[in-house]
Coordinates of C-alpha atoms in Angstrom, one line a residue:
Chain A
X1 CA -24.4 18.6 -23.6
X2 CA -24.3 15.6 -21.2
X3 CA -21.2 13.4 -21.2
X4 CA -21.2 10.2 -19.1
X5 CA -18.0 8.9 -17.6
X6 CA -17.6 5.5 -15.9
X7 CA -14.8 4.9 -13.3
X8 CA -14.0 1.2 -13.0
X9 CA -12.5 0.5 -9.6
X10 CA -11.2 -3.0 -10.0
X11 CA -8.5 -5.3 -8.4
X12 CA -6.4 -6.6 -11.4
X13 CA -4.6 -9.9 -11.0
X14 CA -0.9 -9.4 -10.7
X15 CA 1.0 -10.5 -13.8
X16 CA -2.1 -12.1 -15.4
X17 CA -2.6 -10.1 -18.7
X18 CA -5.2 -12.4 -20.2
X19 CA -7.4 -12.5 -17.0
X20 CA -7.2 -8.7 -16.8
X21 CA -8.1 -8.2 -20.4
X22 CA -11.1 -10.3 -19.8
X23 CA -12.0 -8.4 -16.7
X24 CA -11.7 -5.1 -18.6
X25 CA -13.9 -6.3 -21.4
X26 CA -16.5 -7.4 -18.9
X27 CA -16.5 -4.0 -17.2
X28 CA -16.6 -2.1 -20.5
X29 CA -19.9 -3.9 -21.2
X30 CA -21.2 -3.0 -17.8
X31 CA -20.2 0.6 -18.3
X32 CA -22.1 0.6 -21.6
X33 CA -25.2 -0.6 -19.8
X34 CA -24.9 2.5 -17.6
X35 CA -24.7 4.7 -20.7
X36 CA -21.0 5.7 -20.4
X37 CA -19.2 7.3 -23.3
X38 CA -15.8 7.1 -21.6
X39 CA -14.7 4.4 -19.3
X40 CA -11.6 4.8 -17.2
X41 CA -9.6 1.9 -15.7
X42 CA -6.8 2.3 -13.0
X43 CA -3.1 2.5 -13.4
X44 CA -1.6 -0.8 -14.7
X45 CA -5.1 -2.3 -14.9
X46 CA -3.9 -4.9 -17.4
X47 CA -0.9 -6.1 -15.4
X48 CA -1.2 -5.3 -11.7
X49 CA 1.2 -3.0 -9.9
X50 CA 4.1 -4.7 -7.9
X51 CA 5.5 -6.4 -11.0
X52 CA 9.3 -6.1 -10.4
X53 CA 10.9 -8.5 -13.0
X54 CA 7.6 -9.4 -14.4
X55 CA 7.6 -6.1 -16.3
X56 CA 8.9 -7.4 -19.7
X57 CA 6.6 -10.5 -19.4
X58 CA 3.4 -8.4 -19.3
X59 CA 4.4 -5.6 -21.6
X60 CA 2.4 -4.7 -24.7
X61 CA 3.2 -2.4 -27.5
X62 CA 0.8 0.5 -27.9
X63 CA -0.4 -0.9 -31.2
X64 CA -1.0 -4.4 -29.8
X65 CA -4.2 -5.8 -31.3
X66 CA -5.4 -6.8 -27.9
X67 CA -5.6 -3.1 -26.9
X68 CA -7.5 -2.3 -30.1
X69 CA -9.8 -5.2 -29.5
X70 CA -10.6 -3.9 -26.0
X71 CA -11.7 -0.6 -27.5
X72 CA -14.0 -2.4 -30.0
X73 CA -15.9 -4.3 -27.3
X74 CA -18.4 -1.4 -27.4
X75 CA -18.6 0.7 -30.5
X76 CA -18.0 4.4 -30.0
X77 CA -17.0 4.1 -26.4
X78 CA -13.7 5.7 -25.4
X79 CA -11.5 3.5 -23.1
X80 CA -8.7 4.7 -20.9
X81 CA -6.6 1.8 -19.6
X82 CA -3.3 1.5 -17.9
X83 CA -0.7 -1.1 -19.0
X84 CA 3.0 -1.7 -19.2
X85 CA 4.1 -0.5 -22.6
X86 CA 7.2 -1.7 -24.5
X87 CA 8.4 1.1 -26.8
X88 CA 10.2 0.7 -30.1
X89 CA 13.4 1.3 -28.3
X90 CA 12.5 -1.5 -25.8
X91 CA 11.9 0.9 -22.9
X92 CA 9.2 -0.2 -20.5
X93 CA 6.8 2.5 -19.5
X94 CA 3.9 2.7 -17.1
X95 CA 1.4 4.0 -19.8
X96 CA -2.2 5.0 -20.1
X97 CA -3.8 4.5 -23.5
X98 CA -7.0 6.3 -24.7
X99 CA -8.6 4.2 -27.4
X100 CA -11.9 4.2 -29.3
X101 CA -13.1 1.8 -32.0
X102 CA -9.7 0.3 -32.4
X103 CA -7.9 3.6 -32.8
X104 CA -5.3 4.8 -30.3
X105 CA -6.3 8.4 -29.7
X106 CA -3.7 9.2 -27.1
X107 CA -1.0 7.8 -25.0
X108 CA 0.6 9.1 -21.8
X109 CA 3.7 7.6 -20.3
X110 CA 4.0 8.2 -16.5
X111 CA 6.4 11.1 -16.1
X112 CA 7.0 10.9 -12.4
X113 CA 7.9 7.4 -11.2
X114 CA 8.0 7.4 -7.4
X115 CA 11.1 5.6 -6.2
X116 CA 11.1 6.4 -2.5
X117 CA 9.5 5.0 0.6
X118 CA 7.4 2.0 -0.3
X119 CA 7.7 2.8 -4.1
X120 CA 10.3 1.3 -6.4
X121 CA 9.0 2.2 -9.9
X122 CA 12.1 3.8 -11.3
X123 CA 13.9 0.5 -10.7
X124 CA 11.7 -1.3 -13.2
X125 CA 10.1 1.2 -15.6
X126 CA 11.3 4.2 -17.6
X127 CA 9.8 7.7 -17.2
X128 CA 7.8 9.3 -19.9
X129 CA 9.0 12.7 -21.3
X130 CA 5.8 14.2 -22.8
X131 CA 3.0 16.2 -21.2
X132 CA 0.3 16.5 -23.8
X133 CA -3.5 16.5 -24.3
X134 CA -5.5 14.2 -26.5
X135 CA -8.2 15.3 -29.0
X136 CA -11.4 13.2 -28.6
X137 CA -13.9 15.3 -30.6
X138 CA -17.0 17.0 -29.4
X139 CA -18.3 17.6 -26.8
X140 CA -15.2 17.2 -24.6
X141 CA -12.6 18.5 -27.1
X142 CA -9.4 17.5 -25.3
X143 CA -8.5 15.2 -22.4
X144 CA -5.3 15.4 -20.3
X145 CA -4.1 11.9 -19.3
X146 CA -1.9 11.3 -16.3
X147 CA -0.9 8.5 -13.9
X148 CA -1.0 8.6 -10.1
X149 CA 2.3 10.4 -9.0
X150 CA 2.0 12.7 -12.0
X151 CA -0.7 14.5 -10.0
X152 CA 1.7 15.2 -7.1
X153 CA 3.5 17.6 -9.5
X154 CA 1.1 20.5 -10.2
X155 CA 2.9 21.6 -13.3
X156 CA 1.6 18.6 -15.1
X157 CA -2.2 19.1 -14.7
X158 CA -1.8 22.9 -15.1
X159 CA 0.1 22.4 -18.4
X160 CA -2.7 20.1 -19.6
X161 CA -5.4 22.7 -18.6
X162 CA -3.5 25.4 -20.4
X163 CA -3.1 23.1 -23.4
X164 CA -6.8 22.9 -23.8
X165 CA -8.0 20.0 -21.7
X166 CA -11.6 20.1 -20.5
X167 CA -11.1 16.9 -18.6
X168 CA -8.1 15.6 -16.6
X169 CA -8.1 11.8 -16.3
X170 CA -5.7 10.6 -13.5
X171 CA -5.6 6.9 -13.0
X172 CA -3.8 5.4 -9.9
X173 CA -2.7 2.4 -8.0
X174 CA -2.6 4.1 -4.6
X175 CA -1.6 1.9 -1.7
X176 CA -3.2 2.7 1.7
X177 CA -0.9 4.0 4.3
X178 CA -1.8 4.0 8.0
X179 CA -5.4 3.1 7.3
X180 CA -7.6 3.7 10.3
X181 CA -5.5 6.5 11.7
X182 CA -5.4 10.2 11.3
X183 CA -2.4 9.9 9.0
X184 CA -4.3 7.5 6.7
X185 CA -7.3 9.8 6.6
X186 CA -5.0 12.8 5.9
X187 CA -3.3 10.8 3.0
X188 CA -6.7 10.3 1.3
X189 CA -7.7 13.9 2.1
X190 CA -4.5 15.0 0.4
X191 CA -5.6 13.3 -2.8
X192 CA -9.0 15.0 -2.5
X193 CA -7.4 18.4 -2.0
X194 CA -5.3 18.0 -5.1
X195 CA -8.2 17.0 -7.3
X196 CA -10.4 19.8 -5.9
X197 CA -7.6 22.3 -6.5
X198 CA -6.8 21.2 -10.1
X199 CA -10.5 21.4 -10.9
X200 CA -10.8 24.8 -9.3
X201 CA -7.6 26.4 -10.6
X202 CA -7.6 24.7 -14.0
X203 CA -11.4 25.2 -14.4
X204 CA -11.4 21.7 -15.7
X205 CA -13.3 18.5 -14.9
X206 CA -11.3 15.8 -13.1
X207 CA -11.7 12.0 -13.2
X208 CA -9.7 10.0 -10.7
X209 CA -9.8 6.2 -11.0
X210 CA -7.9 4.3 -8.3
X211 CA -7.6 0.5 -7.9
X212 CA -8.5 -1.7 -5.0
X213 CA -7.4 -5.2 -3.9
X214 CA -4.2 -6.5 -2.4
X215 CA -0.7 -7.2 -3.6
X216 CA 1.9 -8.6 -1.2
X217 CA 1.3 -6.5 2.0
X218 CA -0.3 -3.5 0.1
X219 CA -4.0 -2.7 0.1
X220 CA -5.1 -0.3 -2.6
X221 CA -7.7 2.2 -1.3
X222 CA -10.0 3.0 -4.3
X223 CA -12.1 6.0 -3.6
X224 CA -12.4 7.0 -7.3
X225 CA -14.0 10.4 -7.9
X226 CA -15.4 12.5 -10.7
X227 CA -15.4 16.3 -10.3
X228 CA -17.1 19.0 -12.5
X229 CA -15.1 22.0 -13.7
X230 CA -16.3 24.1 -10.8
X231 CA -14.8 21.5 -8.3
X232 CA -18.2 20.0 -7.3
X233 CA -18.3 16.3 -6.7
X234 CA -20.3 14.4 -9.3
X235 CA -19.6 10.8 -8.4
X236 CA -17.5 8.9 -5.8
X237 CA -16.7 5.2 -5.3
X238 CA -16.3 3.6 -1.9
X239 CA -13.0 2.9 -0.2
X240 CA -11.4 -0.6 -0.6
X241 CA -14.3 -2.2 -2.5
X242 CA -14.7 -3.0 -6.2
X243 CA -17.1 -0.6 -7.9
X244 CA -18.2 0.9 -11.1
X245 CA -19.5 4.4 -10.7
X246 CA -20.9 6.6 -13.4
X247 CA -21.3 10.4 -13.5
X248 CA -22.5 12.9 -15.9
X249 CA -20.7 16.1 -16.9
X250 CA -22.7 18.9 -18.4
X251 CA -20.1 20.3 -20.8
X252 CA -21.8 23.7 -20.9
X253 CA -20.7 24.1 -17.2
X254 CA -17.2 24.5 -18.6
X255 CA -18.1 27.5 -20.7
X256 CA -20.0 29.1 -17.8
X257 CA -17.2 28.4 -15.3
X258 CA -14.4 29.7 -17.6
X259 CA -16.3 33.0 -18.2
X260 CA -17.1 33.4 -14.5
X261 CA -13.5 32.5 -13.4
X262 CA -11.2 33.3 -16.4
X263 CA -8.0 32.0 -14.7
X264 CA -6.7 30.2 -17.8
X265 CA -7.3 33.2 -20.0
X266 CA -5.5 35.5 -17.5
X267 CA -2.5 33.2 -17.1
X268 CA 0.7 35.0 -17.9
X269 CA 2.6 32.2 -19.7
X270 CA 5.5 34.4 -21.0
X271 CA 6.2 35.6 -17.4
X272 CA 6.0 32.0 -16.1
X273 CA 8.4 30.9 -18.8
X274 CA 10.9 33.7 -18.1
X275 CA 10.9 32.9 -14.4
X276 CA 11.2 29.2 -15.1
X277 CA 14.2 29.8 -17.4
X278 CA 15.9 31.8 -14.6
X279 CA 15.2 29.1 -12.0
X280 CA 16.4 26.3 -14.2
X281 CA 19.6 28.3 -14.9
X282 CA 20.2 29.1 -11.2
X283 CA 19.5 25.5 -10.1
X284 CA 22.0 24.3 -12.6
X285 CA 24.6 26.7 -11.2
X286 CA 24.9 28.5 -14.6
X287 CA 25.5 32.3 -15.0
X288 CA 22.2 34.3 -15.0
X289 CA 20.7 35.0 -18.4
X290 CA 21.5 38.4 -19.7
X291 CA 18.9 40.9 -20.9
X292 CA 16.3 43.3 -19.8
X293 CA 14.0 40.6 -18.4
X294 CA 16.4 40.2 -15.5
X295 CA 16.0 43.8 -14.3
X296 CA 13.2 44.0 -11.7
X297 CA 12.7 47.7 -12.2
X298 CA 11.4 47.0 -15.7
X299 CA 8.6 44.8 -14.5
X300 CA 5.4 46.7 -14.7
X301 CA 3.0 45.5 -12.1
X302 CA -0.4 44.5 -13.4
X303 CA 0.7 45.3 -17.0
X304 CA 0.0 42.7 -19.6
X305 CA 1.4 42.5 -23.1
X306 CA -1.1 41.6 -25.7
X307 CA 0.8 38.5 -26.7
X308 CA 0.6 37.2 -23.1
X309 CA -3.1 36.4 -23.1
X310 CA -3.7 32.7 -23.3
Chain B
X1 CA 10.7 28.1 21.0
X2 CA 9.2 25.5 23.4
X3 CA 10.3 22.0 23.1
X4 CA 8.0 19.8 21.1
X5 CA 6.1 17.1 23.1
X6 CA 6.9 13.6 21.9
X7 CA 4.0 12.5 19.7
X8 CA 1.5 10.0 21.2
X9 CA 0.8 6.9 19.3
X10 CA -2.0 7.7 16.8
X11 CA -5.4 6.5 17.7
X12 CA -6.5 3.6 15.5
X13 CA -10.0 3.7 14.0
X14 CA -10.3 0.0 14.6
X15 CA -13.1 -0.7 12.1
X16 CA -11.2 0.4 9.1
X17 CA -8.0 -1.3 10.2
X18 CA -9.9 -4.6 10.7
X19 CA -11.4 -4.2 7.2
X20 CA -8.0 -3.8 5.7
X21 CA -6.5 -6.7 7.6
X22 CA -9.3 -9.1 6.9
X23 CA -9.1 -8.2 3.2
X24 CA -5.3 -8.9 3.4
X25 CA -5.9 -12.3 4.9
X26 CA -8.5 -13.2 2.3
X27 CA -6.1 -12.1 -0.5
X28 CA -3.2 -14.1 0.9
X29 CA -5.3 -17.2 0.9
X30 CA -6.9 -16.6 -2.6
X31 CA -3.5 -15.8 -4.1
X32 CA -1.9 -18.9 -2.8
X33 CA -4.9 -21.2 -3.4
X34 CA -5.5 -22.0 0.3
X35 CA -8.8 -22.0 2.1
X36 CA -7.7 -22.7 5.7
X37 CA -5.5 -21.1 8.3
X38 CA -3.7 -22.5 11.4
X39 CA -2.4 -20.5 14.3
X40 CA -0.7 -21.1 17.6
X41 CA -3.0 -19.9 20.4
X42 CA -1.2 -18.9 23.6
X43 CA -4.0 -17.2 25.5
X44 CA -2.4 -13.8 25.0
X45 CA -4.0 -10.8 23.2
X46 CA -1.9 -11.1 20.0
X47 CA -2.8 -14.6 19.0
X48 CA -6.4 -14.1 20.2
X49 CA -6.7 -11.0 18.0
X50 CA -5.2 -12.9 15.0
X51 CA -7.7 -15.8 15.6
X52 CA -10.6 -13.3 15.7
X53 CA -9.3 -11.7 12.5
X54 CA -8.9 -15.1 10.7
X55 CA -12.5 -16.0 11.9
X56 CA -13.7 -12.9 9.9
X57 CA -11.8 -14.0 6.8
X58 CA -12.6 -17.7 6.8
X59 CA -15.3 -20.1 8.1
X60 CA -14.8 -21.1 11.7
X61 CA -14.4 -24.7 10.5
X62 CA -11.4 -23.5 8.4
X63 CA -9.5 -22.1 11.3
X64 CA -7.4 -24.4 13.4
X65 CA -6.1 -23.1 16.7
X66 CA -3.3 -25.1 18.4
X67 CA -2.5 -24.8 22.1
X68 CA 1.0 -26.0 22.9
X69 CA 1.7 -25.7 26.6
X70 CA 5.0 -26.6 28.2
X71 CA 5.4 -27.9 31.8
X72 CA 6.0 -24.4 33.1
X73 CA 3.2 -22.7 31.1
X74 CA 0.5 -20.9 33.2
X75 CA -2.8 -22.9 33.3
X76 CA -4.5 -19.5 33.2
X77 CA -3.1 -19.0 29.7
X78 CA -4.8 -22.1 28.5
X79 CA -8.0 -21.1 30.1
X80 CA -7.9 -17.8 28.2
X81 CA -7.0 -19.6 25.0
X82 CA -10.1 -21.8 25.4
X83 CA -12.2 -18.7 25.8
X84 CA -11.2 -17.7 22.3
X85 CA -12.1 -21.2 21.0
X86 CA -15.4 -21.0 22.6
X87 CA -16.2 -17.5 21.4
X88 CA -15.3 -18.4 17.8
X89 CA -16.4 -22.0 17.5
X90 CA -13.3 -22.7 15.6
X91 CA -11.3 -25.9 15.5
X92 CA -9.0 -26.5 18.4
X93 CA -6.2 -28.9 19.3
X94 CA -3.9 -29.3 22.2
X95 CA -0.3 -30.6 21.7
X96 CA 1.8 -30.5 24.9
X97 CA 5.4 -29.9 24.0
X98 CA 6.9 -31.0 27.3
X99 CA 7.7 -34.5 26.1
X100 CA 9.4 -33.1 23.0
X101 CA 11.3 -30.2 24.7
X102 CA 12.4 -31.9 27.9
X103 CA 14.5 -34.8 26.3
X104 CA 15.9 -32.3 23.8
X105 CA 17.1 -30.1 26.6
X106 CA 18.6 -33.2 28.3
X107 CA 20.5 -34.1 25.2
X108 CA 21.8 -30.7 24.2
X109 CA 22.5 -29.5 27.7
X110 CA 20.6 -27.3 30.1
X111 CA 21.3 -24.6 32.8
X112 CA 19.5 -22.0 34.7
X113 CA 21.3 -18.7 34.0
X114 CA 19.5 -15.9 32.3
X115 CA 21.1 -16.8 29.0
X116 CA 20.0 -20.4 29.5
X117 CA 16.4 -19.3 30.1
X118 CA 16.5 -17.5 26.7
X119 CA 18.0 -20.6 25.1
X120 CA 15.2 -22.8 26.6
X121 CA 12.6 -20.3 25.4
X122 CA 14.0 -20.5 21.9
X123 CA 13.8 -24.3 22.0
X124 CA 10.2 -24.1 23.1
X125 CA 9.3 -21.5 20.4
X126 CA 11.0 -23.6 17.7
X127 CA 9.3 -26.8 18.9
X128 CA 5.9 -25.0 18.6
X129 CA 6.9 -23.9 15.1
X130 CA 7.6 -27.6 14.1
X131 CA 4.2 -28.7 15.4
X132 CA 2.4 -25.8 13.7
X133 CA 4.0 -26.4 10.3
X134 CA 3.3 -30.1 10.7
X135 CA -0.4 -29.2 11.2
X136 CA -0.3 -26.8 8.2
X137 CA 0.3 -30.0 6.2
X138 CA -2.3 -32.3 7.9
X139 CA -4.9 -29.5 8.0
X140 CA -3.9 -28.1 4.6
X141 CA -3.6 -24.6 5.9
X142 CA -1.3 -21.6 5.9
X143 CA 0.4 -20.7 9.2
X144 CA -0.7 -17.2 10.2
X145 CA 1.9 -15.1 12.2
X146 CA 1.0 -13.5 15.5
X147 CA 4.0 -11.2 15.9
X148 CA 3.3 -7.5 16.3
X149 CA 5.4 -4.4 15.2
X150 CA 6.8 -3.8 18.7
X151 CA 8.2 -7.3 18.8
X152 CA 9.5 -7.2 15.3
X153 CA 11.3 -3.8 15.8
X154 CA 12.8 -4.8 19.2
X155 CA 13.7 -8.3 18.0
X156 CA 11.6 -9.7 20.8
X157 CA 10.9 -13.0 19.2
X158 CA 12.6 -16.3 18.1
X159 CA 13.9 -16.6 14.6
X160 CA 12.4 -19.8 13.0
X161 CA 10.2 -20.0 16.1
X162 CA 7.2 -17.7 16.8
X163 CA 8.4 -15.4 14.0
X164 CA 7.9 -18.2 11.4
X165 CA 4.7 -17.7 9.3
X166 CA 3.2 -17.5 5.8
X167 CA 2.0 -13.9 6.4
X168 CA 1.7 -11.5 9.3
X169 CA -1.6 -9.7 9.7
X170 CA -0.7 -7.7 12.8
X171 CA 3.0 -7.2 12.0
X172 CA 2.5 -3.4 11.4
X173 CA 0.5 -2.7 14.6
X174 CA 2.2 -1.7 17.8
X175 CA 1.3 -3.6 20.9
X176 CA -0.5 -0.6 22.4
X177 CA -2.6 -0.3 19.2
X178 CA -3.7 -3.9 19.3
X179 CA -6.0 -3.4 22.3
X180 CA -8.3 -1.2 20.2
X181 CA -8.4 -3.8 17.5
X182 CA -9.0 -6.6 20.0
X183 CA -11.9 -4.7 21.6
X184 CA -13.5 -4.0 18.2
X185 CA -13.3 -7.7 17.4
X186 CA -14.8 -8.8 20.7
X187 CA -11.8 -10.5 22.2
X188 CA -12.8 -11.5 25.7
X189 CA -11.8 -8.7 28.2
X190 CA -9.8 -11.0 30.5
X191 CA -7.4 -11.5 27.6
X192 CA -7.3 -7.8 26.6
X193 CA -6.6 -6.5 30.1
X194 CA -4.0 -9.0 31.5
X195 CA -0.2 -8.2 31.5
X196 CA 1.4 -9.4 28.3
X197 CA 3.8 -12.4 28.8
X198 CA 5.7 -14.8 26.6
X199 CA 4.9 -17.4 29.3
X200 CA 8.2 -19.1 28.9
X201 CA 8.7 -19.3 32.7
X202 CA 6.5 -18.6 35.7
X203 CA 5.9 -14.9 36.5
X204 CA 7.6 -13.7 33.2
X205 CA 6.2 -10.5 31.8
X206 CA 7.2 -8.7 28.6
X207 CA 7.4 -5.3 30.3
X208 CA 9.8 -6.6 33.1
X209 CA 11.9 -8.3 30.5
X210 CA 12.0 -5.4 28.0
X211 CA 12.7 -2.9 30.9
X212 CA 9.9 -0.4 30.1
X213 CA 6.1 -0.3 29.6
X214 CA 4.7 -1.1 26.2
X215 CA 3.1 2.3 26.2
X216 CA 6.5 4.0 26.6
X217 CA 8.3 1.6 24.2
X218 CA 5.7 2.2 21.6
X219 CA 5.9 5.9 21.9
X220 CA 9.6 5.8 21.5
X221 CA 9.4 3.4 18.5
X222 CA 6.7 5.5 16.9
X223 CA 8.9 8.7 17.2
X224 CA 12.1 6.9 16.0
X225 CA 10.6 4.8 13.2
X226 CA 7.3 6.2 12.0
X227 CA 8.2 9.9 12.5
X228 CA 11.9 9.5 11.8
X229 CA 13.0 11.5 14.8
X230 CA 16.6 11.5 16.0
X231 CA 17.5 10.3 19.5
X232 CA 18.3 13.9 20.3
X233 CA 14.9 15.1 19.2
X234 CA 13.1 12.4 21.2
X235 CA 15.1 13.3 24.4
X236 CA 14.4 17.0 23.8
X237 CA 10.7 16.2 23.6
X238 CA 10.8 14.6 27.0
X239 CA 11.4 10.9 26.4
X240 CA 13.8 9.2 28.7
X241 CA 17.3 9.2 27.2
X242 CA 18.2 5.7 28.6
X243 CA 15.1 4.2 27.1
X244 CA 15.4 5.9 23.8
X245 CA 19.0 4.9 23.4
X246 CA 18.3 1.3 24.4
X247 CA 15.4 1.1 22.0
X248 CA 17.4 2.6 19.1
X249 CA 20.2 0.1 19.7
X250 CA 17.8 -2.8 19.9
X251 CA 16.1 -1.8 16.6
X252 CA 19.5 -1.7 14.9
X253 CA 20.9 -4.8 16.6
X254 CA 17.9 -6.9 15.5
X255 CA 17.8 -5.7 11.8
X256 CA 19.0 -9.2 10.9
X257 CA 15.8 -10.8 12.2
X258 CA 13.6 -8.8 9.9
X259 CA 15.4 -9.6 6.7
X260 CA 16.2 -12.7 4.6
X261 CA 19.9 -13.7 5.0
X262 CA 22.3 -12.1 2.5
X263 CA 23.4 -14.3 -0.4
X264 CA 27.0 -14.1 -1.7
X265 CA 26.7 -12.7 -5.2
X266 CA 28.5 -15.0 -7.6
X267 CA 26.3 -15.5 -10.6
X268 CA 24.8 -13.2 -13.3
X269 CA 21.4 -13.2 -11.6
X270 CA 20.8 -13.9 -8.0
X271 CA 17.6 -14.4 -6.1
X272 CA 16.8 -11.5 -3.8
X273 CA 19.4 -9.2 -5.5
X274 CA 18.6 -8.9 -9.1
X275 CA 16.1 -11.8 -9.6
X276 CA 13.1 -9.9 -8.1
X277 CA 9.5 -11.2 -8.3
X278 CA 6.4 -10.7 -6.2
X279 CA 5.7 -13.8 -4.1
X280 CA 2.3 -14.3 -5.9
X281 CA 2.1 -14.3 -9.7
X282 CA 0.7 -16.6 -12.5
X283 CA 2.0 -20.1 -11.8
X284 CA 2.7 -19.5 -8.1
X285 CA -0.7 -20.5 -7.0
X286 CA -0.9 -24.2 -6.2
X287 CA -3.3 -26.1 -8.4

């Protein structure tokens, strides 16, 4: 079954919530004219990126009626939009909401906040602590939401693929570094490699929506992409320019791909968990866990317990 | 293991760099509510390149270039500056600073030692800043900076003089990278090819003053700053120890020129320390 996804590559206005809500509503209508069933906006599309102490001023609660209203602009259309979220505990998170017809289907709080080099996110926002997938109904089933830096940690997309996602949506505010040099080209190529790899290894479709425009000295590079579950490129937006690109996923491709390449089915989660437990213990400097799992001689190569099949 | 060769400065794909910089200039103007730009045009490749970049971002009529020669300035510099004006069809003005600078030097004292030359150069650079900021009011424009990354890192510029600006479009480009940008933009070849000079006294060249060629300085800076190499690694890779050490020291010694002055923390919330906002936000744009 065909499923149409729009990637809206916009330049939000820094700190101007009302203007950005208006911009988003306008683009939702444009995506509807293109027949999209899901429309994705970039990271912090409702607030802009370099907020610093503006964070509390532009924050919304996840149940804010303005978010609901945005998802009712077009009936039946799912909207993924980035915003600053104020939680019940007054934490401020860099969040991505997935809404439809006024209902909040899912919410992801950015887990990995880059606070190095040109990034200072951990100074102003709190990290999320959940990696989940969101049920959206047929034909997609479940979507894994993530935000920018989250994709630089492969555990996150792979967990979402294992948790049943047929589509990974990663939204970004990626600033260009060294544009016009080999290093700049390599930085963008790095993003492409990640997306291609997650599609291939997760046997999952990938939608990447990056913003454009300028804030202070930063230029955001755009280049949004939609990949099918076999890693093939379905749609791509230009670099640096505002754009709305739409692509169609054939959801039966997922069934075919997962039979042809049953990586998720073969994944040995119990083994992964045992080794993770060991690594966590060792990194914390604690004594090694006791028990037979620690003895390498007992590991039967190629053997697979029935319970280990995903 | 053979010693690594010091990395050359990466080649710039000028078209993409120009696209990013022109977008940056447009955004700076849009975010502040200005339409016009004003720059000091020396006749050198930096200010010529910035003029060409501005001419891509705004109408020629919205770009004012100001030539501000001093008694000792080379007439060839002004000829080159006029080539830029002619190529762009932008607005142009000439304000000679000799009648402003000469009496000031008489009043505050003058000499002819090397230190005095630097001091005179600073007075000239600051006088030009005063004229330029005055024109930013009369022309209703933002002052666009013409400093490059090499100058910023080496501190080869005058605080509150040529370093003063509203934004710096070429501030992250090394001098040796600027040539490719200038060629891409169509800056006249006479300007691209001549020896860089601050033109503060006759015969002055940057490279004689800095003690090494821009090509070498930029290679050292690129290794130390962009690649985060240690001095030892630079030397092991074949870069001249004396130059590497002098450059590293200059970068450190001039850190103050690249930052806003520290504020003594007294209150609960202090601008620049824990009162942190982007320069442009709702309410910051002039109406």
